[in-house]
Short mmCIF file of C-alpha atoms in Angstrom, two decimals:
data_model
loop_
_atom_site.label_atom_id
_atom_site.label_comp_id
_atom_site.label_asym_id
_atom_site.label_seq_id
_atom_site.Cartn_x
_atom_site.Cartn_y
_atom_site.Cartn_z
CA MET E 1 0.00 0.00 0.00
CA THR E 2 0.90 3.71 -0.04
CA ARG E 3 3.69 4.95 2.21
CA ARG E 4 1.89 7.12 4.73
CA THR E 5 4.94 9.12 5.83
CA SER E 6 4.97 11.25 2.68
CA LEU E 7 1.26 11.86 2.24
CA ALA E 8 1.02 15.22 4.01
CA CYS E 9 3.79 16.63 1.83
CA LEU E 10 2.17 15.30 -1.35
CA ILE E 11 -1.18 16.81 -0.42
CA ALA E 12 0.32 20.24 0.11
CA LEU E 13 1.96 20.14 -3.33
CA ALA E 14 -1.01 18.71 -5.25
CA ALA E 15 -3.99 20.58 -3.86
CA ALA E 16 -5.04 22.10 -7.20
CA ALA E 17 -3.23 19.91 -9.70
CA PRO E 18 -5.17 18.80 -12.79
CA VAL E 19 -5.32 15.13 -13.67
CA ALA E 20 -3.30 14.21 -16.75
CA GLY E 21 -5.41 13.38 -19.77
CA VAL E 22 -8.49 15.41 -18.84
CA ALA E 23 -10.97 15.15 -21.71
CA ALA E 24 -11.64 18.23 -23.80
CA GLY E 25 -14.89 20.05 -23.14
CA HIS E 26 -16.74 20.85 -19.96
CA ALA E 27 -15.48 19.18 -16.78
CA PRO E 28 -18.40 18.99 -14.30
CA THR E 29 -17.81 20.12 -10.74
CA PRO E 30 -18.98 17.97 -7.81
CA GLU E 31 -21.80 20.48 -7.27
CA GLU E 32 -22.95 20.13 -10.89
CA LEU E 33 -22.89 16.36 -10.58
CA ARG E 34 -24.94 16.45 -7.37
CA THR E 35 -27.45 18.77 -9.08
CA ALA E 36 -27.78 16.41 -12.03
CA LEU E 37 -28.30 13.38 -9.78
CA ALA E 38 -30.75 15.02 -7.34
CA PRO E 39 -33.92 14.68 -9.54
CA ARG E 40 -33.06 11.04 -10.18
CA VAL E 41 -32.98 9.87 -6.58
CA GLN E 42 -35.79 7.34 -6.98
CA GLN E 43 -34.28 5.79 -10.11
CA LEU E 44 -30.89 5.67 -8.37
CA ALA E 45 -32.36 3.92 -5.36
CA ALA E 46 -33.98 1.32 -7.65
CA ALA E 47 -30.58 0.76 -9.32
CA GLY E 48 -28.82 0.31 -5.98
CA GLY E 49 -27.04 3.63 -6.37
CA ASP E 50 -25.22 2.45 -9.50
CA VAL E 51 -25.17 5.55 -11.69
CA THR E 52 -23.63 3.58 -14.58
CA ALA E 53 -26.81 1.56 -14.97
CA LEU E 54 -28.96 4.70 -14.85
CA ALA E 55 -26.81 6.55 -17.40
CA ALA E 56 -27.24 3.70 -19.89
CA ARG E 57 -30.90 4.76 -20.22
CA ASP E 58 -30.37 8.52 -19.85
CA PRO E 59 -28.31 10.10 -22.69
CA GLU E 60 -28.26 13.54 -21.07
CA LEU E 61 -26.83 12.14 -17.85
CA ALA E 62 -24.44 9.87 -19.75
CA ALA E 63 -22.96 12.84 -21.62
CA LEU E 64 -22.21 14.56 -18.31
CA LEU E 65 -20.72 11.49 -16.65
CA ASP E 66 -18.37 10.64 -19.51
CA SER E 67 -16.39 13.83 -18.85
CA ARG E 68 -13.73 13.77 -16.17
CA PRO E 69 -14.75 15.90 -13.15
CA GLU E 70 -13.29 19.30 -12.42
CA THR E 71 -10.42 18.98 -9.91
CA THR E 72 -9.87 22.61 -8.89
CA GLY E 73 -9.86 22.88 -5.11
CA LEU E 74 -9.48 19.11 -4.64
CA VAL E 75 -6.48 17.03 -3.65
CA THR E 76 -4.83 14.91 -6.36
CA LEU E 77 -2.21 12.26 -5.65
CA ALA E 78 -0.33 10.02 -8.05
CA LEU E 79 0.48 6.84 -6.15
CA ALA E 80 2.69 3.94 -7.15
CA ASP E 81 1.25 1.25 -4.87
CA PRO E 82 -1.50 0.79 -5.83
CA PRO E 83 -0.93 2.45 -9.24
CA VAL E 84 -3.73 5.00 -8.81
CA THR E 85 -4.16 8.69 -9.49
CA VAL E 86 -6.73 9.62 -6.86
CA THR E 87 -8.61 12.90 -6.46
CA PHE E 88 -10.58 13.71 -3.30
CA PRO E 89 -11.67 16.60 -1.01
CA ALA E 90 -9.26 17.70 1.69
CA PRO E 91 -9.78 16.19 5.15
CA ALA E 92 -12.24 17.91 7.51
CA PRO E 93 -12.22 18.07 11.33
CA SER E 94 -15.62 16.37 11.45
CA GLY E 95 -18.12 14.61 9.21
CA PRO E 96 -17.52 11.89 6.62
CA LEU E 97 -14.13 13.27 5.53
CA VAL E 98 -12.50 13.06 8.93
CA ASP E 99 -8.87 11.95 9.22
CA GLU E 100 -8.84 10.04 12.51
CA ASP E 101 -5.35 8.56 12.12
CA LEU E 102 -3.89 11.98 11.15
CA ASP E 103 -2.01 10.73 8.10
CA GLY E 104 -3.27 13.62 5.97
CA MET E 105 -5.83 11.48 4.14
CA PRO E 106 -9.54 11.04 5.02
CA ASP E 107 -10.22 7.56 6.38
CA ARG E 108 -12.75 6.88 3.64
CA VAL E 109 -10.13 7.65 1.02
CA ARG E 110 -7.87 5.12 2.69
CA ALA E 111 -10.69 2.53 2.53
CA ALA E 112 -11.18 3.27 -1.18
CA LEU E 113 -7.47 2.86 -1.93
CA ASP E 114 -7.38 -0.42 -0.01
CA ALA E 115 -10.30 -1.66 -2.12
CA ALA E 116 -8.74 -0.41 -5.36
CA GLY E 117 -5.45 -2.15 -4.56
CA ALA E 118 -7.14 -5.44 -3.64
CA THR E 119 -9.33 -5.39 -6.75
CA LEU E 120 -6.48 -4.55 -9.11
CA ALA E 121 -4.42 -7.39 -7.63
CA ARG E 122 -7.23 -9.91 -8.19
CA LEU E 123 -7.85 -8.68 -11.72
CA GLU E 124 -4.15 -9.09 -12.48
CA ASP E 125 -4.12 -12.57 -10.91
CA ALA E 126 -6.99 -13.51 -13.22
CA GLY E 127 -5.12 -12.12 -16.23
CA LEU E 128 -7.77 -9.48 -16.84
CA ARG E 129 -5.67 -6.38 -16.37
CA GLU E 130 -2.18 -5.35 -17.38
CA PRO E 131 0.07 -5.27 -14.26
CA GLY E 132 1.04 -1.77 -13.20
CA ALA E 133 -1.44 0.06 -15.43
CA ASP E 134 -2.61 3.33 -13.87
CA LEU E 135 -6.14 3.85 -12.61
CA GLU E 136 -7.89 7.24 -12.42
CA LEU E 137 -10.08 7.37 -9.31
CA TYR E 138 -12.26 10.33 -8.30
CA LEU E 139 -13.72 10.26 -4.77
CA LEU E 140 -16.34 13.01 -4.68
CA PRO E 141 -19.20 14.17 -2.43
CA LEU E 142 -22.27 13.09 -4.44
CA GLY E 143 -25.16 13.08 -1.96
CA SER E 144 -26.90 10.28 -0.07
CA VAL E 145 -27.91 7.76 -2.76
CA ALA E 146 -25.36 7.55 -5.57
CA ARG E 147 -22.63 4.91 -5.23
CA GLY E 148 -20.57 5.78 -8.31
CA TRP E 149 -19.96 5.12 -12.00
CA ILE E 150 -17.36 4.57 -14.68
CA GLY E 151 -16.72 7.01 -17.52
CA LEU E 152 -15.36 5.75 -20.85
CA ASP E 153 -13.12 7.62 -23.26
CA GLY E 154 -15.34 8.10 -26.28
CA THR E 155 -17.89 5.68 -27.68
CA PRO E 156 -16.36 2.20 -27.86
CA VAL E 157 -16.80 0.09 -30.97
CA ALA E 158 -19.15 -2.83 -30.20
CA GLY E 159 -17.22 -5.77 -28.86
CA ARG E 160 -14.05 -3.78 -28.19
CA GLY E 161 -12.56 -2.47 -24.98
CA ALA E 162 -12.33 1.12 -23.80
CA ARG E 163 -10.27 2.98 -21.23
CA GLY E 164 -11.76 5.45 -18.78
CA PHE E 165 -11.99 6.46 -15.13
CA VAL E 166 -13.87 5.65 -11.91
CA VAL E 167 -16.00 7.97 -9.76
CA VAL E 168 -17.12 6.91 -6.24
CA ASN E 169 -19.30 8.77 -3.75
CA ILE E 170 -17.04 9.50 -0.78
CA VAL E 171 -19.87 10.74 1.49
CA HIS E 172 -22.30 7.80 1.19
CA PRO E 173 -24.21 7.55 4.52
CA ALA E 174 -23.40 3.83 4.88
CA GLY E 175 -19.81 4.77 5.74
CA SER E 176 -16.37 3.42 4.85
CA ASP E 177 -17.69 -0.07 4.13
CA ALA E 178 -19.95 1.31 1.39
CA VAL E 179 -17.04 3.29 -0.09
CA HIS E 180 -14.83 0.18 0.05
CA ALA E 181 -17.41 -2.01 -1.72
CA ALA E 182 -18.33 0.64 -4.32
CA THR E 183 -14.68 1.21 -5.22
CA ALA E 184 -14.13 -2.52 -5.72
CA ARG E 185 -17.25 -2.71 -7.89
CA PHE E 186 -16.43 0.15 -10.23
CA VAL E 187 -12.72 -0.64 -10.52
CA ALA E 188 -13.69 -4.14 -11.66
CA ARG E 189 -16.34 -2.75 -14.01
CA LEU E 190 -13.82 -0.43 -15.67
CA ALA E 191 -11.23 -3.19 -16.05
CA LEU E 192 -13.76 -5.47 -17.74
CA ALA E 193 -14.92 -2.62 -20.00
CA GLY E 194 -11.29 -2.46 -21.12
CA LEU E 195 -11.72 -5.98 -22.54
CA ASP E 196 -15.22 -5.65 -24.02
CA ALA E 197 -17.27 -2.54 -23.37
CA ASP E 198 -20.26 -4.19 -25.05
CA ALA E 199 -20.26 -7.42 -23.00
CA PRO E 200 -23.65 -9.00 -22.15
CA GLN E 201 -25.05 -7.62 -18.91
CA TRP E 202 -25.96 -11.09 -17.64
CA TRP E 203 -22.24 -11.92 -17.48
CA LEU E 204 -20.81 -8.45 -16.75
CA GLU E 205 -22.82 -8.00 -13.54
CA PRO E 206 -21.85 -11.34 -11.88
CA SER E 207 -18.21 -10.90 -12.95
CA VAL E 208 -18.11 -7.51 -11.24
CA ALA E 209 -19.91 -8.93 -8.19
CA TRP E 210 -17.34 -11.72 -7.86
CA PHE E 211 -14.42 -9.28 -7.76
CA GLU E 212 -16.35 -7.11 -5.31
CA LEU E 213 -16.84 -10.13 -3.03
CA GLN E 214 -13.16 -11.05 -3.22
CA ALA E 215 -11.96 -7.52 -2.46
CA ALA E 216 -14.63 -6.27 -0.05
CA GLY E 217 -16.14 -9.45 1.41
CA PRO E 218 -19.78 -10.61 1.62
CA SER E 219 -22.52 -8.02 1.47
CA LEU E 220 -26.25 -7.99 2.05
CA GLU E 221 -26.67 -6.41 -1.38
CA ILE E 222 -25.07 -9.33 -3.25
CA ALA E 223 -26.86 -11.87 -1.05
CA SER E 224 -30.13 -10.11 -1.93
CA ALA E 225 -29.25 -10.27 -5.64
CA ILE E 226 -28.70 -14.04 -5.41
CA ARG E 227 -32.03 -14.45 -3.62
CA SER E 228 -33.75 -12.34 -6.30
CA ARG E 229 -32.17 -14.44 -9.04
CA TRP E 230 -33.75 -17.63 -7.70
CA SER E 231 -37.03 -15.93 -6.81
CA GLN E 232 -37.49 -15.33 -10.54
CA PRO E 233 -35.68 -18.23 -12.24
CA GLU E 234 -38.08 -18.12 -15.18
CA LEU E 235 -36.30 -14.96 -16.34
CA GLY E 236 -33.37 -17.19 -17.21
CA LEU E 237 -29.62 -16.91 -17.17
CA GLN E 238 -29.52 -14.24 -19.89
CA THR E 239 -31.74 -11.73 -18.12
CA GLY E 240 -31.50 -8.07 -19.03
CA LEU E 241 -32.30 -6.87 -15.48
CA ALA E 242 -29.11 -5.74 -13.74
CA ARG E 243 -30.16 -6.75 -10.21
CA ILE E 244 -31.23 -10.24 -11.31
CA ALA E 245 -28.14 -10.60 -13.51
CA ARG E 246 -25.90 -9.79 -10.54
CA GLY E 247 -27.32 -12.87 -8.84
CA ASN E 248 -25.61 -14.97 -11.54
CA VAL E 249 -22.51 -14.61 -9.38
CA GLY E 250 -23.86 -17.79 -7.79
CA LEU E 251 -22.53 -19.70 -10.82
CA LEU E 252 -18.98 -18.68 -9.85
CA LEU E 253 -19.55 -19.33 -6.15
CA ALA E 254 -20.94 -22.80 -6.96
CA LEU E 255 -17.51 -23.74 -8.33
CA GLU E 256 -16.33 -23.73 -4.68
CA ASP E 257 -12.74 -22.88 -5.72
CA PRO E 258 -11.70 -19.23 -6.20
CA ARG E 259 -8.84 -20.33 -8.48
CA LEU E 260 -11.26 -22.14 -10.76
CA ALA E 261 -13.57 -19.10 -10.73
CA GLN E 262 -10.61 -16.91 -11.75
CA ARG E 263 -9.85 -19.25 -14.63
CA VAL E 264 -13.48 -19.19 -15.76
CA LEU E 265 -13.50 -15.38 -15.67
CA ARG E 266 -10.23 -15.23 -17.59
CA GLU E 267 -11.45 -17.59 -20.31
CA THR E 268 -14.90 -16.03 -20.72
CA TRP E 269 -13.61 -12.47 -20.91
CA SER E 270 -10.70 -13.44 -23.13
CA ALA E 271 -13.19 -15.13 -25.46
CA LEU E 272 -15.28 -11.94 -25.53
CA ALA E 273 -12.21 -9.83 -26.32
CA ARG E 274 -11.28 -12.16 -29.22
CA ARG E 275 -14.72 -12.63 -30.71
CA ALA E 276 -15.51 -11.60 -34.25
CA GLU E 277 -18.16 -8.94 -34.84
CA ILE E 278 -20.56 -11.54 -36.28
CA ASP E 279 -20.29 -13.78 -33.20
CA SER E 280 -23.12 -13.79 -30.67
CA ARG E 281 -21.88 -12.43 -27.35
CA ASP E 282 -24.23 -14.76 -25.47
CA ASP E 283 -23.05 -17.84 -27.35
CA VAL E 284 -19.39 -16.89 -26.83
CA VAL E 285 -19.85 -16.72 -23.06
CA ILE E 286 -21.96 -19.90 -22.87
CA GLU E 287 -19.37 -21.91 -24.81
CA ALA E 288 -16.48 -20.49 -22.76
CA LEU E 289 -18.37 -21.31 -19.55
CA ARG E 290 -18.95 -24.88 -20.65
CA ARG E 291 -15.35 -25.33 -21.80
CA SER E 292 -13.69 -23.75 -18.76
CA THR E 293 -15.82 -25.51 -16.13
CA GLY E 294 -16.16 -28.84 -17.91
CA THR E 295 -19.82 -28.73 -16.86
CA ASP E 296 -23.08 -28.28 -18.69
CA VAL E 297 -24.33 -24.73 -18.08
CA ALA E 298 -27.79 -25.93 -17.01
CA GLU E 299 -26.14 -28.17 -14.41
CA LEU E 300 -24.00 -25.24 -13.26
CA GLN E 301 -27.16 -23.20 -12.76
CA ALA E 302 -28.69 -26.03 -10.74
CA ARG E 303 -25.62 -26.08 -8.50
CA ALA E 304 -25.90 -22.32 -8.03
CA ALA E 305 -29.55 -22.64 -6.97
CA ILE E 306 -28.69 -25.46 -4.57
CA ARG E 307 -25.84 -23.47 -3.04
CA ALA E 308 -28.19 -20.52 -2.49
CA LEU E 309 -30.64 -22.80 -0.65
CA VAL E 310 -27.91 -24.38 1.45
CA ASP E 311 -26.63 -20.89 2.35
CA GLY E 312 -30.11 -19.94 3.57
CA LEU E 313 -30.97 -17.65 0.63
CA GLU E 314 -34.40 -19.12 -0.01
CA PRO E 315 -36.52 -17.57 -2.77
CA THR E 316 -39.28 -15.19 -1.82
CA ARG E 317 -41.55 -16.91 -4.36
CA TRP E 318 -41.77 -20.46 -5.73
CA ALA E 319 -43.26 -22.06 -8.82
CA ALA E 320 -45.37 -23.96 -6.27
CA GLU E 321 -45.34 -24.75 -2.55
CA VAL E 322 -46.74 -28.17 -1.75
CA ALA E 323 -47.56 -29.19 1.83
CA GLU E 324 -50.94 -30.88 1.43
CA VAL E 325 -51.48 -33.41 -1.37
CA PRO E 326 -55.14 -34.05 -2.25
CA ALA E 327 -56.50 -37.41 -3.33
CA GLY E 328 -55.38 -38.04 -6.89
CA GLY E 329 -52.28 -35.92 -6.42
CA ILE E 330 -51.25 -32.62 -7.99
CA GLN E 331 -50.50 -32.27 -11.68
CA THR E 332 -48.69 -29.23 -13.05
CA THR E 333 -46.72 -28.17 -16.12
CA ILE E 334 -43.57 -26.06 -15.80
CA HIS E 335 -42.74 -23.79 -18.74
CA ALA E 336 -39.48 -21.93 -19.16
CA GLY E 337 -37.56 -20.08 -21.84
CA PRO E 338 -33.98 -20.91 -22.81
CA TRP E 339 -31.79 -21.21 -19.69
CA GLY E 340 -34.84 -20.47 -17.51
CA GLY E 341 -36.20 -22.67 -14.77
CA ALA E 342 -38.39 -23.10 -11.72
CA LEU E 343 -38.07 -24.04 -8.04
CA LEU E 344 -40.75 -26.05 -6.25
CA SER E 345 -40.98 -26.48 -2.47
CA LEU E 346 -42.16 -29.72 -0.81
CA ARG E 347 -43.05 -30.14 2.85
CA PRO E 348 -44.58 -33.10 4.68
CA ASP E 349 -48.36 -33.17 5.08
CA PRO E 350 -49.02 -33.49 8.85
CA LEU E 351 -52.04 -35.72 8.09
CA GLY E 352 -50.68 -37.32 4.93
CA ALA E 353 -48.57 -40.31 4.00
CA ALA E 354 -45.06 -41.07 5.16
CA ALA E 355 -43.56 -40.02 1.82
CA THR E 356 -44.20 -37.80 -1.18
CA ARG E 357 -43.71 -39.19 -4.66
CA LEU E 358 -42.64 -36.97 -7.56
CA SER E 359 -43.04 -38.14 -11.15
CA ALA E 360 -41.53 -35.99 -13.89
CA SER E 361 -41.23 -36.25 -17.65
CA SER E 362 -40.44 -34.05 -20.62
CA SER E 363 -41.09 -34.52 -24.32
CA GLY E 364 -37.39 -34.54 -25.12
CA PRO E 365 -33.91 -33.68 -23.85
CA GLY E 366 -33.12 -30.27 -22.51
CA TRP E 367 -33.88 -30.14 -18.79
CA THR E 368 -31.88 -30.73 -15.64
CA LEU E 369 -34.02 -31.77 -12.66
CA SER E 370 -32.49 -31.90 -9.19
CA LEU E 371 -34.15 -33.00 -5.98
CA ILE E 372 -32.50 -31.87 -2.78
CA ALA E 373 -33.79 -32.60 0.72
CA ARG E 374 -32.93 -31.35 4.20
CA ARG E 375 -32.47 -33.87 6.96
CA HIS E 376 -33.83 -33.28 10.44
CA ASP E 377 -30.34 -32.23 11.58
CA GLY E 378 -30.32 -29.40 9.01
CA ARG E 379 -28.00 -31.03 6.44
CA TRP E 380 -29.02 -30.83 2.79
CA GLU E 381 -28.56 -33.78 0.42
CA ARG E 382 -28.88 -33.94 -3.35
CA ILE E 383 -30.98 -37.02 -4.01
CA TYR E 384 -31.18 -36.74 -7.78
CA GLY E 385 -29.79 -34.61 -10.58
CA ARG E 386 -30.27 -35.53 -14.24
CA ASP E 387 -32.31 -34.96 -17.39
CA PRO E 388 -35.85 -36.32 -16.80
CA ALA E 389 -36.46 -37.08 -20.49
CA GLY E 390 -38.27 -40.41 -20.73
CA GLY E 391 -39.70 -40.08 -17.22
CA ILE E 392 -38.40 -40.46 -13.67
CA GLU E 393 -39.99 -41.21 -10.33
CA LEU E 394 -38.51 -39.91 -7.10
CA LEU E 395 -39.51 -40.39 -3.47
CA VAL E 396 -39.03 -38.14 -0.43
CA PRO E 397 -39.38 -40.23 2.76
CA TRP E 398 -40.39 -37.80 5.51
CA ARG E 399 -38.98 -40.18 8.09
CA ASP E 400 -35.55 -39.00 6.94
CA TYR E 401 -36.24 -35.45 5.74
CA GLU E 402 -38.13 -32.36 6.85
CA ARG E 403 -38.04 -30.37 3.62
CA ALA E 404 -37.36 -30.87 -0.09
CA VAL E 405 -36.88 -28.61 -3.11
CA VAL E 406 -37.13 -29.49 -6.79
CA VAL E 407 -34.80 -27.41 -9.01
CA MET E 408 -35.64 -27.48 -12.72
CA ILE E 409 -33.42 -25.75 -15.30
CA ARG E 410 -33.99 -25.74 -19.04
CA ASP E 411 -30.95 -26.06 -21.28
CA GLY E 412 -30.97 -23.27 -23.85
CA ARG E 413 -30.21 -25.76 -26.63
CA GLY E 414 -32.74 -28.44 -25.63
CA SER E 415 -35.89 -29.19 -27.60
CA ALA E 416 -38.31 -29.64 -24.68
CA ARG E 417 -39.94 -26.38 -23.57
CA GLU E 418 -41.91 -27.81 -20.67
CA ILE E 419 -41.80 -30.49 -18.02
CA GLU E 420 -44.79 -32.41 -16.62
CA LEU E 421 -44.96 -33.08 -12.87
CA LEU E 422 -47.20 -35.32 -10.79
CA ILE E 423 -46.98 -35.11 -7.01
CA ASP E 424 -48.81 -37.61 -4.84
CA ASP E 425 -48.63 -39.42 -1.53
CA ALA E 426 -46.71 -42.67 -1.10
CA GLY E 427 -47.44 -44.98 1.80
CA ALA E 428 -44.85 -46.61 4.01
CA ASP E 429 -46.57 -49.99 4.31
CA ALA E 430 -44.73 -51.60 1.39
CA LEU E 431 -41.59 -53.68 1.78
CA PHE E 432 -39.53 -50.93 0.19
CA ALA E 433 -39.77 -47.49 -1.42
CA LEU E 434 -37.73 -46.46 -4.46
CA ALA E 435 -36.32 -42.96 -4.16
CA SER E 436 -34.76 -42.93 -7.65
CA VAL E 437 -34.01 -45.20 -10.59
CA SER E 438 -31.75 -44.46 -13.56
CA ALA E 439 -29.90 -46.19 -16.39
CA ARG E 440 -27.14 -44.98 -18.70
CA HIS E 441 -25.05 -46.34 -21.55
CA LEU E 442 -21.32 -46.70 -20.86
CA PRO E 443 -18.58 -46.17 -23.48
CA ASP E 444 -17.95 -49.94 -23.74
CA GLY E 445 -21.56 -50.56 -24.81
CA SER E 446 -22.80 -51.88 -21.48
CA VAL E 447 -25.57 -50.31 -19.40
CA GLU E 448 -25.30 -49.14 -15.80
CA ILE E 449 -28.47 -49.40 -13.72
CA ALA E 450 -28.60 -47.44 -10.45
CA TRP E 451 -31.31 -47.09 -7.84
CA ARG E 452 -31.75 -45.65 -4.38
CA THR E 453 -34.30 -46.72 -1.78
CA GLY E 454 -36.09 -44.60 0.78
CA TRP E 455 -36.48 -47.54 3.19
CA GLU E 456 -36.39 -51.33 3.15
CA ARG E 457 -38.21 -53.81 5.37
CA GLU E 458 -37.18 -57.49 5.67
CA LEU E 459 -35.61 -57.66 2.21
CA PHE E 460 -33.02 -60.31 1.33
CA GLY E 461 -31.78 -58.82 -1.93
CA TRP E 462 -32.50 -57.41 -5.37
CA LEU E 463 -32.83 -59.26 -8.70
CA VAL E 464 -32.71 -57.10 -11.80
CA GLU E 465 -34.20 -58.52 -14.99
CA ARG E 466 -34.12 -57.32 -18.58
CA SER E 467 -35.86 -58.07 -21.84
CA ASP E 468 -34.63 -57.53 -25.39
CA ALA E 469 -38.10 -56.51 -26.59
CA PRO E 470 -41.48 -55.62 -25.04
CA ASP E 471 -43.02 -58.93 -26.12
CA ARG E 472 -40.14 -61.13 -24.94
CA PRO E 473 -39.69 -62.70 -21.51
CA PHE E 474 -37.45 -61.13 -18.86
CA GLN E 475 -34.21 -62.74 -17.74
CA ALA E 476 -32.11 -62.03 -14.65
CA ILE E 477 -28.90 -60.09 -15.28
CA ASP E 478 -27.12 -61.92 -12.43
CA GLU E 479 -27.85 -65.35 -11.04
CA LEU E 480 -27.44 -64.16 -7.44
CA PRO E 481 -29.40 -61.22 -6.00
CA ALA E 482 -27.61 -58.04 -4.95
CA PRO E 483 -27.65 -58.07 -1.11
CA ALA E 484 -30.14 -55.66 0.46
CA LEU E 485 -28.32 -52.94 2.40
CA GLY E 486 -31.13 -50.68 3.62
CA SER E 487 -33.30 -50.73 6.72
CA GLU E 488 -36.61 -49.38 7.97
CA THR E 489 -34.94 -46.17 9.07
CA GLY E 490 -32.86 -45.55 5.97
CA GLY E 491 -32.43 -46.67 2.38
CA ALA E 492 -29.35 -47.55 0.36
CA PHE E 493 -27.77 -46.91 -3.03
CA TYR E 494 -27.20 -49.70 -5.57
CA ARG E 495 -25.37 -49.88 -8.88
CA LEU E 496 -25.37 -52.78 -11.35
CA ARG E 497 -23.70 -53.20 -14.74
CA ASP E 498 -25.44 -55.08 -17.57
CA PRO E 499 -22.83 -56.19 -20.10
#
């Protein structure tokens, strides 16, 4: 970080210095900026204080914000570590610009520089910023709502990067933490604009949020964005709403490894920077996501939704909430656009059966269906996660679980636009209950059959039979049954290979 011993001297020398490279034309003063933002307080509040998002829909405001601010009467420092040219008001004896540690710099400015340094370091680690490149940072008094923005040098050609500067509100009422987080956000946003200033919002917002989390730590704002994302999963991965798009940061968090997330960010943004003008930005990111994670993007979304649930970020609305199952069950059809989905909540019926059965089918490939359930000790388990094409039947035994959630995600390239669900009660008086059954072809031409039970009562073993055609008799795959491993209080998992 900056050497504090020389700051007082630097401030005295730089109190009215202009910033190198100031754009031609009118440079707005902090007072002019506050005046321009004042009538837009409600829109700013709806955008979370992000003036960049507001300016994208307001040409008059955008024209003002793309000019570097007037620096007369402000302090300007050119620092080497971090490599930042920072402009800010002089310290005051009281109020938000107080200098409690008496190093000649307001404490909020120090918080902003810490955030800028941490963000630049992480961007460089991810290969998304040239090491040592200077950053222009303006910390200005902008009222009670605005958080900040980035200004770009000229109008960037679509799909190409652009240089610019960062402005952050130094007097935000939420204090130094808000300044710290806002600086991390807009420094990351500017760096990514340098790679592709026309990147799709659904990937820009979560990329920025990830760097903000790494530099500034968890925040209620990002947690709320993740919750909003899964409260409206039908909007899909490629949503145009900034707040919902920011919740896509859950895809990076679901990777569980910051180094892997860095690699994914590097590969997706490098792919955007290299793309040809005729290439679809959305397709470029989707393919880079699939390639860099080695995971289907619909499955990655399912993992993000599951992580949000496990972290306690439950949606505020569901596709359906089922606690009481009437006679004959509940039938419903889930529709979703490309990369959209739905979440369904299941709870035990106090007067119902000992288990709930879920049957699902789709008319073709293109969905990922996951069933997760929470045990009575609070631990979540993923019972099933696969494409339900051809039909599946799952069971939630309430003896073992207190809650279950069905996560359904539609693959953007799949042919099936909807999924049919049937939910009904399943009694516990049988000798066993199947929780899931699946089969898949292996590369050597054999077939793997797998099944899981909810409970088993007085079973000796399992015989699996097959037939070569519907009108032919069945024959056992193995002469000896697979030993039963479950009990009345818990099921078991079985796997069998049919050569």
